[in-house]
PDB file of C-alpha atoms in Angstrom:
ATOM      1  CA  MET R   1     -24.545 -25.636 -10.492  1.00 90.00           C
ATOM      2  CA  PRO R   2     -21.385 -27.030 -12.145  1.00 97.00           C
ATOM      3  CA  GLN R   3     -17.985 -25.895 -10.932  1.00 98.00           C
ATOM      4  CA  LEU R   4     -14.830 -25.515 -12.966  1.00 98.00           C
ATOM      5  CA  ALA R   5     -11.834 -27.650 -12.034  1.00 98.00           C
ATOM      6  CA  LEU R   6      -8.360 -26.428 -13.007  1.00 98.00           C
ATOM      7  CA  TYR R   7      -5.192 -28.531 -12.909  1.00 98.00           C
ATOM      8  CA  THR R   8      -1.812 -26.963 -13.667  1.00 97.00           C
ATOM      9  CA  PHE R   9       1.521 -28.734 -14.029  1.00 98.00           C
ATOM     10  CA  GLY R  10       5.032 -27.556 -14.789  1.00 96.00           C
ATOM     11  CA  VAL R  11       8.508 -29.055 -14.652  1.00 96.00           C
ATOM     12  CA  LEU R  12      10.867 -26.784 -12.747  1.00 94.00           C
ATOM     13  CA  ARG R  13      14.410 -26.082 -13.898  1.00 93.00           C
ATOM     14  CA  SER R  14      15.741 -27.107 -10.460  1.00 91.00           C
ATOM     15  CA  PRO R  15      14.422 -29.191  -7.553  1.00 92.00           C
ATOM     16  CA  LEU R  16      12.110 -27.523  -5.039  1.00 87.00           C
ATOM     17  CA  ALA R  17      14.712 -28.196  -2.319  1.00 88.00           C
ATOM     18  CA  ASP R  18      17.386 -26.253  -4.235  1.00 89.00           C
ATOM     19  CA  ALA R  19      18.614 -23.311  -2.169  1.00 82.00           C
ATOM     20  CA  THR R  20      19.336 -21.051  -5.146  1.00 87.00           C
ATOM     21  CA  PRO R  21      17.909 -17.525  -5.207  1.00 89.00           C
ATOM     22  CA  LEU R  22      15.787 -18.429  -8.248  1.00 86.00           C
ATOM     23  CA  THR R  23      14.065 -21.278  -6.373  1.00 84.00           C
ATOM     24  CA  ARG R  24      13.499 -19.077  -3.315  1.00 85.00           C
ATOM     25  CA  GLU R  25      12.039 -16.405  -5.594  1.00 89.00           C
ATOM     26  CA  PHE R  26       9.661 -18.953  -7.123  1.00 89.00           C
ATOM     27  CA  TYR R  27       8.493 -20.037  -3.641  1.00 85.00           C
ATOM     28  CA  GLU R  28       8.013 -16.468  -2.433  1.00 88.00           C
ATOM     29  CA  THR R  29       6.165 -15.434  -5.577  1.00 91.00           C
ATOM     30  CA  GLY R  30       4.002 -18.562  -5.443  1.00 88.00           C
ATOM     31  CA  ALA R  31       3.038 -17.929  -1.825  1.00 86.00           C
ATOM     32  CA  ALA R  32       2.000 -14.352  -2.636  1.00 90.00           C
ATOM     33  CA  VAL R  33       0.039 -15.481  -5.708  1.00 93.00           C
ATOM     34  CA  TYR R  34      -1.830 -18.136  -3.682  1.00 88.00           C
ATOM     35  CA  ARG R  35      -2.768 -15.601  -1.005  1.00 91.00           C
ATOM     36  CA  ARG R  36      -4.135 -13.227  -3.647  1.00 93.00           C
ATOM     37  CA  ILE R  37      -5.934 -15.879  -5.698  1.00 93.00           C
ATOM     38  CA  SER R  38      -7.607 -17.359  -2.605  1.00 93.00           C
ATOM     39  CA  ARG R  39      -9.420 -14.022  -2.202  1.00 94.00           C
ATOM     40  CA  HIS R  40     -10.329 -13.659  -5.877  1.00 95.00           C
ATOM     41  CA  PRO R  41     -14.064 -13.564  -6.703  1.00 96.00           C
ATOM     42  CA  GLY R  42     -15.121 -16.942  -8.087  1.00 96.00           C
ATOM     43  CA  TYR R  43     -12.357 -18.899  -6.386  1.00 97.00           C
ATOM     44  CA  LEU R  44     -13.764 -21.809  -4.357  1.00 98.00           C
ATOM     45  CA  ALA R  45     -10.891 -23.992  -3.113  1.00 97.00           C
ATOM     46  CA  HIS R  46      -7.557 -25.595  -3.935  1.00 95.00           C
ATOM     47  CA  ALA R  47      -5.830 -28.803  -2.959  1.00 95.00           C
ATOM     48  CA  GLU R  48      -3.705 -28.532   0.153  1.00 91.00           C
ATOM     49  CA  PRO R  49      -2.106 -31.283   2.208  1.00 90.00           C
ATOM     50  CA  ALA R  50      -4.409 -32.170   5.099  1.00 83.00           C
ATOM     51  CA  ALA R  51      -1.602 -31.762   7.644  1.00 76.00           C
ATOM     52  CA  GLY R  52      -0.432 -28.482   6.106  1.00 66.00           C
ATOM     53  CA  ASP R  53       2.855 -30.102   5.020  1.00 64.00           C
ATOM     54  CA  GLN R  54       4.003 -27.980   2.092  1.00 59.00           C
ATOM     55  CA  GLY R  55       7.374 -29.722   1.776  1.00 61.00           C
ATOM     56  CA  GLU R  56       6.226 -33.091   0.476  1.00 75.00           C
ATOM     57  CA  LEU R  57       3.957 -33.737  -2.465  1.00 89.00           C
ATOM     58  CA  PHE R  58       3.971 -37.480  -3.116  1.00 90.00           C
ATOM     59  CA  GLY R  59       3.682 -38.692   0.468  1.00 86.00           C
ATOM     60  CA  ALA R  60       1.325 -36.037   1.838  1.00 89.00           C
ATOM     61  CA  ASP R  61      -2.277 -36.676   2.875  1.00 91.00           C
ATOM     62  CA  TRP R  62      -4.358 -34.617   0.425  1.00 94.00           C
ATOM     63  CA  GLY R  63      -7.699 -35.661   1.900  1.00 93.00           C
ATOM     64  CA  ALA R  64     -10.589 -35.602  -0.595  1.00 96.00           C
ATOM     65  CA  TRP R  65      -8.217 -34.410  -3.347  1.00 97.00           C
ATOM     66  CA  GLY R  66      -6.721 -37.933  -3.452  1.00 96.00           C
ATOM     67  CA  ASP R  67      -3.175 -39.201  -3.777  1.00 95.00           C
ATOM     68  CA  PHE R  68      -0.734 -36.860  -5.473  1.00 96.00           C
ATOM     69  CA  THR R  69       0.232 -38.025  -8.940  1.00 96.00           C
ATOM     70  CA  VAL R  70       1.898 -36.534 -12.010  1.00 97.00           C
ATOM     71  CA  PRO R  71       1.705 -36.917 -15.797  1.00 98.00           C
ATOM     72  CA  ALA R  72       3.583 -39.807 -17.390  1.00 96.00           C
ATOM     73  CA  TRP R  73       6.028 -37.412 -19.062  1.00 95.00           C
ATOM     74  CA  TYR R  74       7.412 -36.154 -15.734  1.00 97.00           C
ATOM     75  CA  ASP R  75      10.790 -37.868 -15.447  1.00 94.00           C
ATOM     76  CA  LYS R  76      12.488 -36.055 -12.580  1.00 93.00           C
ATOM     77  CA  GLY R  77      12.662 -36.898  -8.890  1.00 91.00           C
ATOM     78  CA  ARG R  78       9.879 -37.880  -6.519  1.00 92.00           C
ATOM     79  CA  THR R  79      11.586 -37.379  -3.162  1.00 89.00           C
ATOM     80  CA  ALA R  80      11.630 -34.274  -0.982  1.00 84.00           C
ATOM     81  CA  THR R  81      15.136 -33.416  -2.250  1.00 89.00           C
ATOM     82  CA  THR R  82      14.708 -34.291  -5.951  1.00 92.00           C
ATOM     83  CA  THR R  83      11.158 -33.226  -6.846  1.00 92.00           C
ATOM     84  CA  ALA R  84      11.263 -30.533  -9.546  1.00 93.00           C
ATOM     85  CA  LEU R  85       7.657 -29.706 -10.317  1.00 94.00           C
ATOM     86  CA  ALA R  86       4.868 -27.336  -9.488  1.00 94.00           C
ATOM     87  CA  ALA R  87       1.248 -28.467  -9.653  1.00 96.00           C
ATOM     88  CA  THR R  88      -2.047 -26.976  -8.546  1.00 95.00           C
ATOM     89  CA  LEU R  89      -5.598 -28.259  -8.426  1.00 98.00           C
ATOM     90  CA  SER R  90      -8.396 -25.782  -7.811  1.00 97.00           C
ATOM     91  CA  LEU R  91     -12.122 -25.151  -8.117  1.00 98.00           C
ATOM     92  CA  TRP R  92     -13.774 -22.053  -9.600  1.00 97.00           C
ATOM     93  CA  THR R  93     -17.310 -20.829 -10.182  1.00 97.00           C
ATOM     94  CA  GLY R  94     -16.572 -20.375 -13.886  1.00 95.00           C
ATOM     95  CA  LEU R  95     -14.170 -19.392 -16.650  1.00 94.00           C
ATOM     96  CA  ASP R  96     -14.523 -15.627 -16.198  1.00 91.00           C
ATOM     97  CA  PRO R  97     -13.130 -15.485 -12.657  1.00 94.00           C
ATOM     98  CA  ALA R  98     -10.443 -18.077 -13.431  1.00 95.00           C
ATOM     99  CA  PHE R  99      -9.348 -16.100 -16.506  1.00 93.00           C
ATOM    100  CA  ASP R 100      -9.248 -12.864 -14.529  1.00 93.00           C
ATOM    101  CA  ALA R 101      -7.242 -14.431 -11.690  1.00 94.00           C
ATOM    102  CA  VAL R 102      -4.707 -16.042 -14.024  1.00 92.00           C
ATOM    103  CA  HIS R 103      -4.249 -13.186 -16.491  1.00 92.00           C
ATOM    104  CA  THR R 104      -4.114 -10.158 -14.193  1.00 91.00           C
ATOM    105  CA  GLY R 105      -2.191  -8.954 -11.167  1.00 89.00           C
ATOM    106  CA  LEU R 106       0.468 -11.008  -9.409  1.00 90.00           C
ATOM    107  CA  HIS R 107      -0.265 -14.185 -11.349  1.00 92.00           C
ATOM    108  CA  ARG R 108       0.165 -12.353 -14.668  1.00 91.00           C
ATOM    109  CA  ALA R 109       3.541 -11.076 -13.455  1.00 92.00           C
ATOM    110  CA  ALA R 110       4.497 -14.632 -12.442  1.00 91.00           C
ATOM    111  CA  LEU R 111       3.425 -15.949 -15.860  1.00 91.00           C
ATOM    112  CA  ASN R 112       5.740 -13.415 -17.453  1.00 92.00           C
ATOM    113  CA  ARG R 113       8.606 -15.032 -15.499  1.00 92.00           C
ATOM    114  CA  ARG R 114       7.607 -18.672 -16.100  1.00 92.00           C
ATOM    115  CA  HIS R 115      10.529 -19.393 -18.429  1.00 93.00           C
ATOM    116  CA  ASP R 116      12.948 -18.411 -15.653  1.00 93.00           C
ATOM    117  CA  TRP R 117      11.506 -21.145 -13.434  1.00 93.00           C
ATOM    118  CA  PHE R 118      10.024 -23.805 -15.726  1.00 94.00           C
ATOM    119  CA  GLU R 119      11.343 -25.998 -18.509  1.00 95.00           C
ATOM    120  CA  ARG R 120       9.648 -25.849 -21.889  1.00 95.00           C
ATOM    121  CA  THR R 121       8.331 -29.386 -22.195  1.00 94.00           C
ATOM    122  CA  GLY R 122       6.084 -29.138 -25.245  1.00 95.00           C
ATOM    123  CA  HIS R 123       3.207 -30.528 -23.150  1.00 97.00           C
ATOM    124  CA  PRO R 124       0.102 -28.626 -22.013  1.00 97.00           C
ATOM    125  CA  ASN R 125       0.557 -26.914 -18.660  1.00 96.00           C
ATOM    126  CA  HIS R 126      -3.099 -26.550 -17.655  1.00 97.00           C
ATOM    127  CA  VAL R 127      -6.462 -28.163 -18.197  1.00 98.00           C
ATOM    128  CA  PHE R 128     -10.054 -27.372 -17.242  1.00 98.00           C
ATOM    129  CA  TRP R 129     -13.111 -29.577 -16.870  1.00 98.00           C
ATOM    130  CA  TRP R 130     -16.546 -29.175 -15.314  1.00 98.00           C
ATOM    131  CA  VAL R 131     -17.605 -31.051 -12.175  1.00 98.00           C
ATOM    132  CA  SER R 132     -20.857 -31.249 -10.218  1.00 97.00           C
ATOM    133  CA  ASP R 133     -20.968 -28.982  -7.187  1.00 93.00           C
ATOM    134  CA  ASP R 134     -20.788 -32.016  -4.889  1.00 93.00           C
ATOM    135  CA  VAL R 135     -17.577 -33.400  -6.465  1.00 96.00           C
ATOM    136  CA  THR R 136     -14.028 -32.730  -5.311  1.00 97.00           C
ATOM    137  CA  PRO R 137     -11.676 -33.346  -8.245  1.00 98.00           C
ATOM    138  CA  THR R 138      -8.626 -35.478  -7.516  1.00 98.00           C
ATOM    139  CA  TRP R 139      -5.014 -35.189  -8.576  1.00 98.00           C
ATOM    140  CA  ARG R 140      -5.567 -38.338 -10.644  1.00 98.00           C
ATOM    141  CA  ASP R 141      -8.489 -36.611 -12.422  1.00 98.00           C
ATOM    142  CA  GLY R 142      -6.257 -33.647 -13.239  1.00 98.00           C
ATOM    143  CA  VAL R 143      -3.471 -35.813 -14.629  1.00 98.00           C
ATOM    144  CA  SER R 144      -5.930 -37.885 -16.650  1.00 98.00           C
ATOM    145  CA  ARG R 145      -7.504 -34.751 -18.152  1.00 98.00           C
ATOM    146  CA  LEU R 146      -4.126 -33.156 -18.931  1.00 98.00           C
ATOM    147  CA  GLU R 147      -2.889 -36.319 -20.643  1.00 98.00           C
ATOM    148  CA  HIS R 148      -6.169 -36.562 -22.574  1.00 98.00           C
ATOM    149  CA  LEU R 149      -5.746 -32.939 -23.692  1.00 98.00           C
ATOM    150  CA  ARG R 150      -2.208 -33.685 -24.857  1.00 98.00           C
ATOM    151  CA  ASP R 151      -3.232 -36.838 -26.729  1.00 98.00           C
ATOM    152  CA  HIS R 152      -6.572 -35.729 -28.226  1.00 98.00           C
ATOM    153  CA  GLY R 153      -6.785 -31.940 -28.108  1.00 98.00           C
ATOM    154  CA  ALA R 154      -9.424 -29.785 -26.472  1.00 98.00           C
ATOM    155  CA  ALA R 155     -12.912 -31.195 -25.961  1.00 98.00           C
ATOM    156  CA  PRO R 156     -15.619 -30.742 -23.311  1.00 98.00           C
ATOM    157  CA  TYR R 157     -13.809 -33.487 -21.321  1.00 98.00           C
ATOM    158  CA  ALA R 158     -10.533 -31.505 -21.129  1.00 98.00           C
ATOM    159  CA  PHE R 159      -9.995 -27.968 -22.384  1.00 98.00           C
ATOM    160  CA  THR R 160      -8.014 -24.739 -22.132  1.00 97.00           C
ATOM    161  CA  PHE R 161      -8.757 -21.027 -22.099  1.00 93.00           C
ATOM    162  CA  ARG R 162      -7.968 -20.921 -25.812  1.00 93.00           C
ATOM    163  CA  GLN R 163     -10.393 -23.738 -26.634  1.00 95.00           C
ATOM    164  CA  ALA R 164     -13.014 -23.629 -23.887  1.00 96.00           C
ATOM    165  CA  PHE R 165     -16.398 -25.271 -23.413  1.00 97.00           C
ATOM    166  CA  ALA R 166     -19.491 -24.470 -21.357  1.00 96.00           C
ATOM    167  CA  PRO R 167     -20.850 -27.114 -18.952  1.00 97.00           C
ATOM    168  CA  ASP R 168     -23.245 -28.309 -21.682  1.00 97.00           C
ATOM    169  CA  GLY R 169     -20.330 -28.874 -24.105  1.00 97.00           C
ATOM    170  CA  THR R 170     -20.926 -25.757 -26.192  1.00 96.00           C
ATOM    171  CA  PRO R 171     -17.674 -24.144 -27.394  1.00 96.00           C
ATOM    172  CA  ILE R 172     -16.878 -20.764 -25.832  1.00 92.00           C
ATOM    173  CA  THR R 173     -14.633 -18.113 -27.391  1.00 78.00           C
ATOM    174  CA  VAL R 174     -12.204 -16.563 -24.937  1.00 66.00           C
ATOM    175  CA  SER R 175     -11.175 -12.962 -25.533  1.00 57.00           C
ATOM    176  CA  ARG R 176      -7.430 -12.401 -25.103  1.00 50.00           C
ATOM    177  CA  ARG R 177      -7.836  -8.699 -24.284  1.00 40.00           C
ATOM    178  CA  ARG R 178      -6.398  -7.766 -20.889  1.00 40.00           C
ATOM    179  CA  GLY R 179      -8.991  -7.995 -18.155  1.00 42.00           C
ATOM    180  CA  GLN R 180     -11.641  -9.450 -20.462  1.00 42.00           C
ATOM    181  CA  GLY R 181     -12.870 -12.923 -19.632  1.00 42.00           C
ATOM    182  CA  PRO R 182     -14.494 -15.547 -21.840  1.00 45.00           C
ATOM    183  CA  ALA R 183     -17.257 -14.362 -24.121  1.00 43.00           C
ATOM    184  CA  ARG R 184     -20.194 -16.652 -24.831  1.00 41.00           C
TER     185      ARG R 184
END
């Protein structure tokens, strides 16, 4: 059965190493969101450094998730002290559980604060695509799909909640009502 891959990317207002209260708040909120999402029905896995090193993105060993990479439009630092980004790569059983996890609870509250933490870049901040159940998507896959979405719009190859597709390429309408997932 196909699985849904989700890549998210945002440019932070300040580097991850910044000691400001706003950066600490982002970290604390993110940690709580990850704990909650990892228990959400339909969640399968997310990319984590193999050694558990949360402080370094570019040099970490991500195992089957591949080398960490970012979209071409990211123009900030790439060292432990200058990196100013947040990215996730995860697997889901489908759009319904992903929609519910993103648009309810702690993650919804975090989304409401996103402009406090993230720059408005004018680029897409998430992308979905379907993978076979024996495939682990890579960071490079996520970046490629996000850049394709930016350059060509939504298609079965790379899509969003707003313009979603089933594994067979059929368009799916997503209801924006609170707590209501995609409708087929």
